[in-house]
C-alpha positions as a LaTeX table, in Angstrom:
\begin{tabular}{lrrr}
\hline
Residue & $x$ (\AA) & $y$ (\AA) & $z$ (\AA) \\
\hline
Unk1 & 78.90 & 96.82 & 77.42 \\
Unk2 & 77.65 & 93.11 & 77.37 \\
Unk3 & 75.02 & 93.64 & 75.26 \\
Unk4 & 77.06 & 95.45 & 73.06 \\
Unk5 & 79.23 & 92.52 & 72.80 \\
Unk6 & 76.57 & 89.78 & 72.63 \\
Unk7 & 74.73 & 91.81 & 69.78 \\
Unk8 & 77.66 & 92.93 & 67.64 \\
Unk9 & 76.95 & 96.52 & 68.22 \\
Unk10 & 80.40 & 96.99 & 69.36 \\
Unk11 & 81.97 & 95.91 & 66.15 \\
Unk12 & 80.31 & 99.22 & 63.92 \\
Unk13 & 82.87 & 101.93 & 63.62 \\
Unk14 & 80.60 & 104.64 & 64.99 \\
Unk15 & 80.27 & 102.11 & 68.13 \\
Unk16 & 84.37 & 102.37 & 68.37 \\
Unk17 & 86.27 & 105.11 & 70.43 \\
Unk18 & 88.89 & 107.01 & 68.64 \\
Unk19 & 92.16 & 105.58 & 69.84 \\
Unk20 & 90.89 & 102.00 & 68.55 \\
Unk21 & 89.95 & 103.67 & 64.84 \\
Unk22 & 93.23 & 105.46 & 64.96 \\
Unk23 & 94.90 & 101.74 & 65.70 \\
Unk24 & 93.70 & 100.52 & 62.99 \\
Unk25 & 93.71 & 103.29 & 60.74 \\
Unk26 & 97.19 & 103.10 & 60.94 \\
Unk27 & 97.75 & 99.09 & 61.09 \\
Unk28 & 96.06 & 99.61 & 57.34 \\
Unk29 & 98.33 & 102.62 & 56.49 \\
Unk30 & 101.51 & 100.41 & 57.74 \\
Unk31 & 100.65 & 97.34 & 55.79 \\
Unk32 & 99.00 & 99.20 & 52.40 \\
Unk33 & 102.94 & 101.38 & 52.77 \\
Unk34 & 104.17 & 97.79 & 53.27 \\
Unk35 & 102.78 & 95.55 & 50.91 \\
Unk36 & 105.75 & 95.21 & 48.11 \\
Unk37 & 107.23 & 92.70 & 51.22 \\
Unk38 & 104.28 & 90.14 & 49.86 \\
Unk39 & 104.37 & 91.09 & 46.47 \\
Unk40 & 107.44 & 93.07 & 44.91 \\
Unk41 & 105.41 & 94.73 & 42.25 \\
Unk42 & 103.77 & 96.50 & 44.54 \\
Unk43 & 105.09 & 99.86 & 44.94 \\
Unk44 & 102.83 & 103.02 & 46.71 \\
Unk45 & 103.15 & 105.98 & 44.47 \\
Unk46 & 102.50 & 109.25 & 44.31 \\
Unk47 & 98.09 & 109.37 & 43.51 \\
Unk48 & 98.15 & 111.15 & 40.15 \\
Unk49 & 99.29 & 109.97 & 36.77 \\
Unk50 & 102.41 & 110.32 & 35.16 \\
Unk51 & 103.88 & 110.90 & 38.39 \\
Unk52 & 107.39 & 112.34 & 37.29 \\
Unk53 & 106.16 & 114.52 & 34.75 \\
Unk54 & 103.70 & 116.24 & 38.01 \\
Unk55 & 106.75 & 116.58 & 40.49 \\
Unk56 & 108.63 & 118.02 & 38.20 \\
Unk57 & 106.00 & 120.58 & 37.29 \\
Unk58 & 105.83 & 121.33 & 41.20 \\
Unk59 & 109.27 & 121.27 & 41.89 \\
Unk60 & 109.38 & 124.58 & 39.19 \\
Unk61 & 106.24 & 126.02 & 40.86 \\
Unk62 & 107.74 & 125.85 & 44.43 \\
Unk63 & 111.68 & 126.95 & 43.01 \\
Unk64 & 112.68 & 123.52 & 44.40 \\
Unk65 & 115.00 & 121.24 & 42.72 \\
Unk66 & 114.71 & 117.90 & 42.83 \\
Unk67 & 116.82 & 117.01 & 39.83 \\
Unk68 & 120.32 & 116.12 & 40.95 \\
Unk69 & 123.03 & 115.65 & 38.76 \\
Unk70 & 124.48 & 111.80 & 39.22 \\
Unk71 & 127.07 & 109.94 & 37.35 \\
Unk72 & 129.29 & 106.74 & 37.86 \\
Unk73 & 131.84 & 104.48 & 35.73 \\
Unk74 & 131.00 & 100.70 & 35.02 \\
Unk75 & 132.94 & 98.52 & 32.60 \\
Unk76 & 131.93 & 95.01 & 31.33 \\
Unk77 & 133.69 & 93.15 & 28.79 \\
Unk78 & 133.91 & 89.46 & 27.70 \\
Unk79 & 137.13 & 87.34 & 26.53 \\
Unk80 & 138.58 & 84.10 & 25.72 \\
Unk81 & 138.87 & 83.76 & 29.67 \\
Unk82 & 135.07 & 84.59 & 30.51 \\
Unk83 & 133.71 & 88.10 & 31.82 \\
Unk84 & 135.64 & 91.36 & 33.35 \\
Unk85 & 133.17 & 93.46 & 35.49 \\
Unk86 & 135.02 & 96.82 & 36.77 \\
Unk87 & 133.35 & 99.70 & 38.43 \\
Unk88 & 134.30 & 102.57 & 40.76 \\
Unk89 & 132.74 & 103.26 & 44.38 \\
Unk90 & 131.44 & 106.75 & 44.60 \\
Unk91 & 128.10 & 107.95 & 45.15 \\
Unk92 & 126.86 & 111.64 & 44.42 \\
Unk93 & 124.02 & 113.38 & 44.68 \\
Unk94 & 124.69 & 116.72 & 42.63 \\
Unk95 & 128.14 & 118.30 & 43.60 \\
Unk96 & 127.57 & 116.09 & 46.98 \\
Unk97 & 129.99 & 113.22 & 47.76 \\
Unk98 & 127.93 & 110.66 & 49.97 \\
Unk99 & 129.89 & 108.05 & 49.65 \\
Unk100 & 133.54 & 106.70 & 48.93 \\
Unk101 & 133.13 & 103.26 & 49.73 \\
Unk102 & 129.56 & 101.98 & 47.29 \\
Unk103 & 129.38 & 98.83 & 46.55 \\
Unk104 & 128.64 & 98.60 & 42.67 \\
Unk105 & 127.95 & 95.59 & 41.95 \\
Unk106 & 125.17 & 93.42 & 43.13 \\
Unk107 & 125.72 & 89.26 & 43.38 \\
Unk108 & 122.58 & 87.81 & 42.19 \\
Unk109 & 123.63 & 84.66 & 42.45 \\
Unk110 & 127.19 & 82.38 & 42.71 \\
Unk111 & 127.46 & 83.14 & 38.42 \\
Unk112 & 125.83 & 86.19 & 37.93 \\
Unk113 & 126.37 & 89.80 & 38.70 \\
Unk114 & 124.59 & 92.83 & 38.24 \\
Unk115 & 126.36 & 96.47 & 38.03 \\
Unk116 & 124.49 & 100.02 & 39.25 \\
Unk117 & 124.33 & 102.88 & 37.52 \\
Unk118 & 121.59 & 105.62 & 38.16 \\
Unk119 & 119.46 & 105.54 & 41.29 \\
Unk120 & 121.13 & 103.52 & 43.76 \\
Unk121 & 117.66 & 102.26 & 45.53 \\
Unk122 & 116.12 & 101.57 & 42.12 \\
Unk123 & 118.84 & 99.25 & 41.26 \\
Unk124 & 119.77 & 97.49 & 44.51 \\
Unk125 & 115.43 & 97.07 & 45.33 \\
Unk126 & 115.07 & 95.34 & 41.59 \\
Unk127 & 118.45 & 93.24 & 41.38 \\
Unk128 & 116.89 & 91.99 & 45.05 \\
Unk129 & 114.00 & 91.00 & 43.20 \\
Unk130 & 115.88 & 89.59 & 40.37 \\
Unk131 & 117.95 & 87.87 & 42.93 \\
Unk132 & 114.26 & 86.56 & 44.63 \\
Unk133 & 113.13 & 85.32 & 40.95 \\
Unk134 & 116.55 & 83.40 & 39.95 \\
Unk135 & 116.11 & 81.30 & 43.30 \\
Unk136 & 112.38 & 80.33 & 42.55 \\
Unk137 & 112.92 & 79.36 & 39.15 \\
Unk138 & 116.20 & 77.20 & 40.23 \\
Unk139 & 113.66 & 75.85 & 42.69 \\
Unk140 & 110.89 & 74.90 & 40.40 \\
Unk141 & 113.08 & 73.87 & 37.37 \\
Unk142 & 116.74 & 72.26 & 38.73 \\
Unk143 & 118.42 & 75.05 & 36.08 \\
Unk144 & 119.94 & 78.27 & 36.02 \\
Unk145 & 118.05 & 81.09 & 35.22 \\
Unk146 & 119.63 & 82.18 & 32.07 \\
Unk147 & 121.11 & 86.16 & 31.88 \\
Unk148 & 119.24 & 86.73 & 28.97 \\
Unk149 & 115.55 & 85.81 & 30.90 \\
Unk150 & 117.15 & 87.95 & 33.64 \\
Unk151 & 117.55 & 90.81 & 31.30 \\
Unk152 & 113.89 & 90.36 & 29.82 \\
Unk153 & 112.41 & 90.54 & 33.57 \\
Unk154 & 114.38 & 94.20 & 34.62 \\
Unk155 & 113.28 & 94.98 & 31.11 \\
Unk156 & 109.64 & 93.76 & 31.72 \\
Unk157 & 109.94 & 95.84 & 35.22 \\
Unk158 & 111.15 & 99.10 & 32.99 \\
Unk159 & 108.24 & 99.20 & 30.54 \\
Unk160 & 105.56 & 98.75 & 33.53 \\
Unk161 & 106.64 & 101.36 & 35.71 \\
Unk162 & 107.81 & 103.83 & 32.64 \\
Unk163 & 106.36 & 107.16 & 34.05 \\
Unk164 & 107.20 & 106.27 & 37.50 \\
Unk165 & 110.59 & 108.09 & 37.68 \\
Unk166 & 113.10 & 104.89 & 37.58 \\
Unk167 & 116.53 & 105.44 & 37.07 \\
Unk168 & 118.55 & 103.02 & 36.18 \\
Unk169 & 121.59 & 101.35 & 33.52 \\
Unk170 & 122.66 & 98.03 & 34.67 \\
Unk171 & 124.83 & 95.46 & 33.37 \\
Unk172 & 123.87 & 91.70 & 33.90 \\
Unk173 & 126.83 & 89.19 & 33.28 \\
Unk174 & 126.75 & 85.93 & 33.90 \\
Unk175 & 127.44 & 82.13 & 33.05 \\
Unk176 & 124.58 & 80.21 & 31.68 \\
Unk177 & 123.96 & 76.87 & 29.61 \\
Unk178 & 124.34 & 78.71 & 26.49 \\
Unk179 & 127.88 & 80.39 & 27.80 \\
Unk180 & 128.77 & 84.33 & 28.69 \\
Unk181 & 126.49 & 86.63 & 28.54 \\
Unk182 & 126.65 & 90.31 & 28.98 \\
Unk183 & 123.36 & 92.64 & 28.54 \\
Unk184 & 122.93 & 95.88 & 29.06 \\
Unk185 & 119.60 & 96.93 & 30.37 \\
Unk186 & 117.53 & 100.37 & 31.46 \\
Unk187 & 115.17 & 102.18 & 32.59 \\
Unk188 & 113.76 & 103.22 & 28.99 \\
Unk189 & 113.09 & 99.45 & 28.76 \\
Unk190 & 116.13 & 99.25 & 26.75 \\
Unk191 & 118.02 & 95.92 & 26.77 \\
Unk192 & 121.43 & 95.37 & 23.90 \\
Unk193 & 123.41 & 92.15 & 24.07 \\
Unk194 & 127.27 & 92.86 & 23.60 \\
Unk195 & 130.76 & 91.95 & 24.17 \\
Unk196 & 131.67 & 95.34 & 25.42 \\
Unk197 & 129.66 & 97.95 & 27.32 \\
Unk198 & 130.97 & 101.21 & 29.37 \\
Unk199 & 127.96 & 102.47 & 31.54 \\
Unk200 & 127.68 & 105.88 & 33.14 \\
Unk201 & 128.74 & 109.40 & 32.87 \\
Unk202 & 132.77 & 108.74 & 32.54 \\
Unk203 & 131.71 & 106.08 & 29.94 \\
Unk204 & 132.87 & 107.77 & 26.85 \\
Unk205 & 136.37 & 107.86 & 28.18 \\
Unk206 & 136.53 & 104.49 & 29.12 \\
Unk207 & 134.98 & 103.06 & 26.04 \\
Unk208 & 138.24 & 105.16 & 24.37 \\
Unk209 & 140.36 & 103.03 & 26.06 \\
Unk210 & 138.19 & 99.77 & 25.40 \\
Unk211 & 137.93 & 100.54 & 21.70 \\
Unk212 & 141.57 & 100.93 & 21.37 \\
Unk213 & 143.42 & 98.36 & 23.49 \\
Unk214 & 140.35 & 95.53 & 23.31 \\
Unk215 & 140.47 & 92.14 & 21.30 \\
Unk216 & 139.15 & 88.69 & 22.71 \\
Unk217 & 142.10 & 86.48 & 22.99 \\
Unk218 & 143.16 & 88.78 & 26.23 \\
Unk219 & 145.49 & 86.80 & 28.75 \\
Unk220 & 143.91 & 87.26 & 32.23 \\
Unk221 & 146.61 & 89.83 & 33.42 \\
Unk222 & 145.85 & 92.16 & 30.15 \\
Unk223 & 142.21 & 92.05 & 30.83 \\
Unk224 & 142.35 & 93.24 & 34.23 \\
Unk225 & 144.61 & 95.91 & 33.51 \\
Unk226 & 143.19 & 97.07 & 30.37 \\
Unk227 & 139.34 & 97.58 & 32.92 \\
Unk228 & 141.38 & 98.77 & 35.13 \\
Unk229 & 142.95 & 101.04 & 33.17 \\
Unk230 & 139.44 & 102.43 & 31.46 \\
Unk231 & 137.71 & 103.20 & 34.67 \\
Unk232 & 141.30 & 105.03 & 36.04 \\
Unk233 & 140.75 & 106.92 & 32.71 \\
Unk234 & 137.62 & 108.31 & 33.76 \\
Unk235 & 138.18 & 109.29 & 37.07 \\
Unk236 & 140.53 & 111.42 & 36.02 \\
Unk237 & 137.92 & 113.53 & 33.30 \\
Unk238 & 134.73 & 112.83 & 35.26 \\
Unk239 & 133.86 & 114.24 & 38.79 \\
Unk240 & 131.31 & 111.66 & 40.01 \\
Unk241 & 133.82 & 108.62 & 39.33 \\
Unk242 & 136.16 & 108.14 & 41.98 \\
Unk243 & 136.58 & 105.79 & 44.97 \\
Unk244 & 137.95 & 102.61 & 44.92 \\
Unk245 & 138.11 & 100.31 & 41.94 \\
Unk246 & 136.56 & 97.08 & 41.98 \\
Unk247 & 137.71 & 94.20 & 39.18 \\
Unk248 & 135.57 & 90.93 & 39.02 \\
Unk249 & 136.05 & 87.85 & 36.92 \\
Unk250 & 133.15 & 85.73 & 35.85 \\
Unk251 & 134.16 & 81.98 & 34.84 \\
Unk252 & 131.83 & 79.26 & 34.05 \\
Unk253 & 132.04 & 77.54 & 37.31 \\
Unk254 & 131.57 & 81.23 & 39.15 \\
Unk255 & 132.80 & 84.81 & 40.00 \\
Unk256 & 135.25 & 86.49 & 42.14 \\
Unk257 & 136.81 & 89.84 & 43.43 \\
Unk258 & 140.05 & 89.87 & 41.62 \\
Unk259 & 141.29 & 93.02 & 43.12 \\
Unk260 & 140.30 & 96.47 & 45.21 \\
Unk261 & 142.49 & 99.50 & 44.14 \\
Unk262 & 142.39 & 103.34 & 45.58 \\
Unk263 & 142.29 & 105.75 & 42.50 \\
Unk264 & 145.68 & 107.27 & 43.85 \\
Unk265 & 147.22 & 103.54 & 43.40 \\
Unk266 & 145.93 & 103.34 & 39.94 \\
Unk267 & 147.21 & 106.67 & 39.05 \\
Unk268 & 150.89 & 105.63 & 40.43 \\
Unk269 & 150.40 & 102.85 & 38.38 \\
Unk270 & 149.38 & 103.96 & 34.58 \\
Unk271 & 150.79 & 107.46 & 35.08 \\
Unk272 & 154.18 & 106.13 & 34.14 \\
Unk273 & 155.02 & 104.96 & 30.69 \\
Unk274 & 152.24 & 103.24 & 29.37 \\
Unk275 & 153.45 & 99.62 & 28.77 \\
Unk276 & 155.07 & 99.85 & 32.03 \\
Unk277 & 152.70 & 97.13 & 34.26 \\
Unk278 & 152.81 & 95.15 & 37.44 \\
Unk279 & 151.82 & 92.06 & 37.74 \\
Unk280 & 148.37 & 91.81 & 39.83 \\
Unk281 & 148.12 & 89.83 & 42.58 \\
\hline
\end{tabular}
């Protein structure tokens, strides 16, 4: 055993015994499944190309599916008194409820928010690393990181990992040096600047309540009724939006949770004559 150790011998794998190769066989396996903690970009997936387009194939050789229906409401609009973010809380997975209570939009930082729509992990992981490149570049250059560079990088993100099986239709709003900003961003790599964006699969009837009742010289109170009022709209016509409703207002100095409302107390509230409004606390 001394020799072994004075002439190195012991350090060949065939020298080793099996629980010490099995050790470190799966120290390597832990920090190769690992290694997007170092670098973010570094994602294990599946070894053969075009990875989506393969499962799939499988999933129809083996009868499995793998393909669940998803959906979700997320409104964004911007006014004469800065940005409106509104989105619902439920999560599905097909016909399957998990959740009631999701939390819908992401805080990337004290002016910007990011909405999810799609995959749930996709978003959260890459608004993380948004979040992660927003700090460093505050950091390095004593300025925000404007929404529109934010937009580029999910974009950037997108196009490299196209294939891959992302899912994803965010919303970035935010307060830079140039003013509000609103960008709508996905996993096609697509990426339109607006004033006015309904994301998800009750969209179209909330965008029929944005396109009639929506003009930018809003008061405050109008604003957060008429988002309020959209996403109500399509939890009533859409299964997969439901929950509570979240309402967020983005100013220049920074954002905040105007209001959480059940579905039930929205309903009480715009199932009455339509001009008939409280006042929101």
């Amino acid at each position: 055993m001394a020799l072994e150790q004075i002439s190195g011998m012991k350090k060949l794998s065939f020298m080793r015994g099996h629980e010490s190769l099995s050790s470190e066989r799966t120290l390597g396996e832990i920090r190769r499944d690992s290694s997007n903690l170092d670098d973010p970009f570094a994602l294990i997936a599946p070894p053969f190309e075009k990875p989506q387009e393969r499962l799939n194939q499988l999933a129809v050789q083996n009868n499995v599916r793998m393909k669940f229906d998803h959906g979700t409401t997320t409104v964004g609009f911007v006014y004469e008194g800065g940005i409106i973010l509104c989105v619902d809380s439920r999560a599905t997975s097909g016909s399957f409820i998990g959740s009631q209570t999701t939390q819908k939009v992401v805080v990337v930082n004290k002016y910007m928010l990011s909405t999810l729509a799609g995959g749930a992990g996709d978003c959260t992981y890459w608004d993380r690393v948004l979040t992660r490149e927003c700090r460093l570049h505050e950091l390095r250059y004593k300025e925000r990181f404007e929404v529109k560079s934010a937009a580029r990088f999910i974009c950037n993100v997108a196009t490299h990992f196209r294939g891959m099986g992302l899912c994803m239709g965010m919303m970035l709003a935010g307060w830079d040096n140039k003013g509000p900003s609103l960008v709508y961003v996905d996993s096609d790599g697509l990426r339109i600047h607006g004033k006015v964006f309904a994301v998800g699969s009750g969209s179209l009837n909330a965008l029929g309540i944005l396109d009639t009742d929506f003009r930018f010289n809003l008061s405050d109170q109008e604003a957060y009724h008429l988002a309020f009022r959209s996403v109500y709209h399509a939890t009533l016509r859409d299964i997969f939006t439901g929950g509570l409703v979240r309402l967020y207002h983005i100013t220049k100095n920074s954002w905040r949770l105007v209001s959480t409302k059940d579905c039930q107390e929205l309903h009480e509230m715009y199932s009455k004559a339509a001009n008939n409004y409280g006042v929101l606390d």
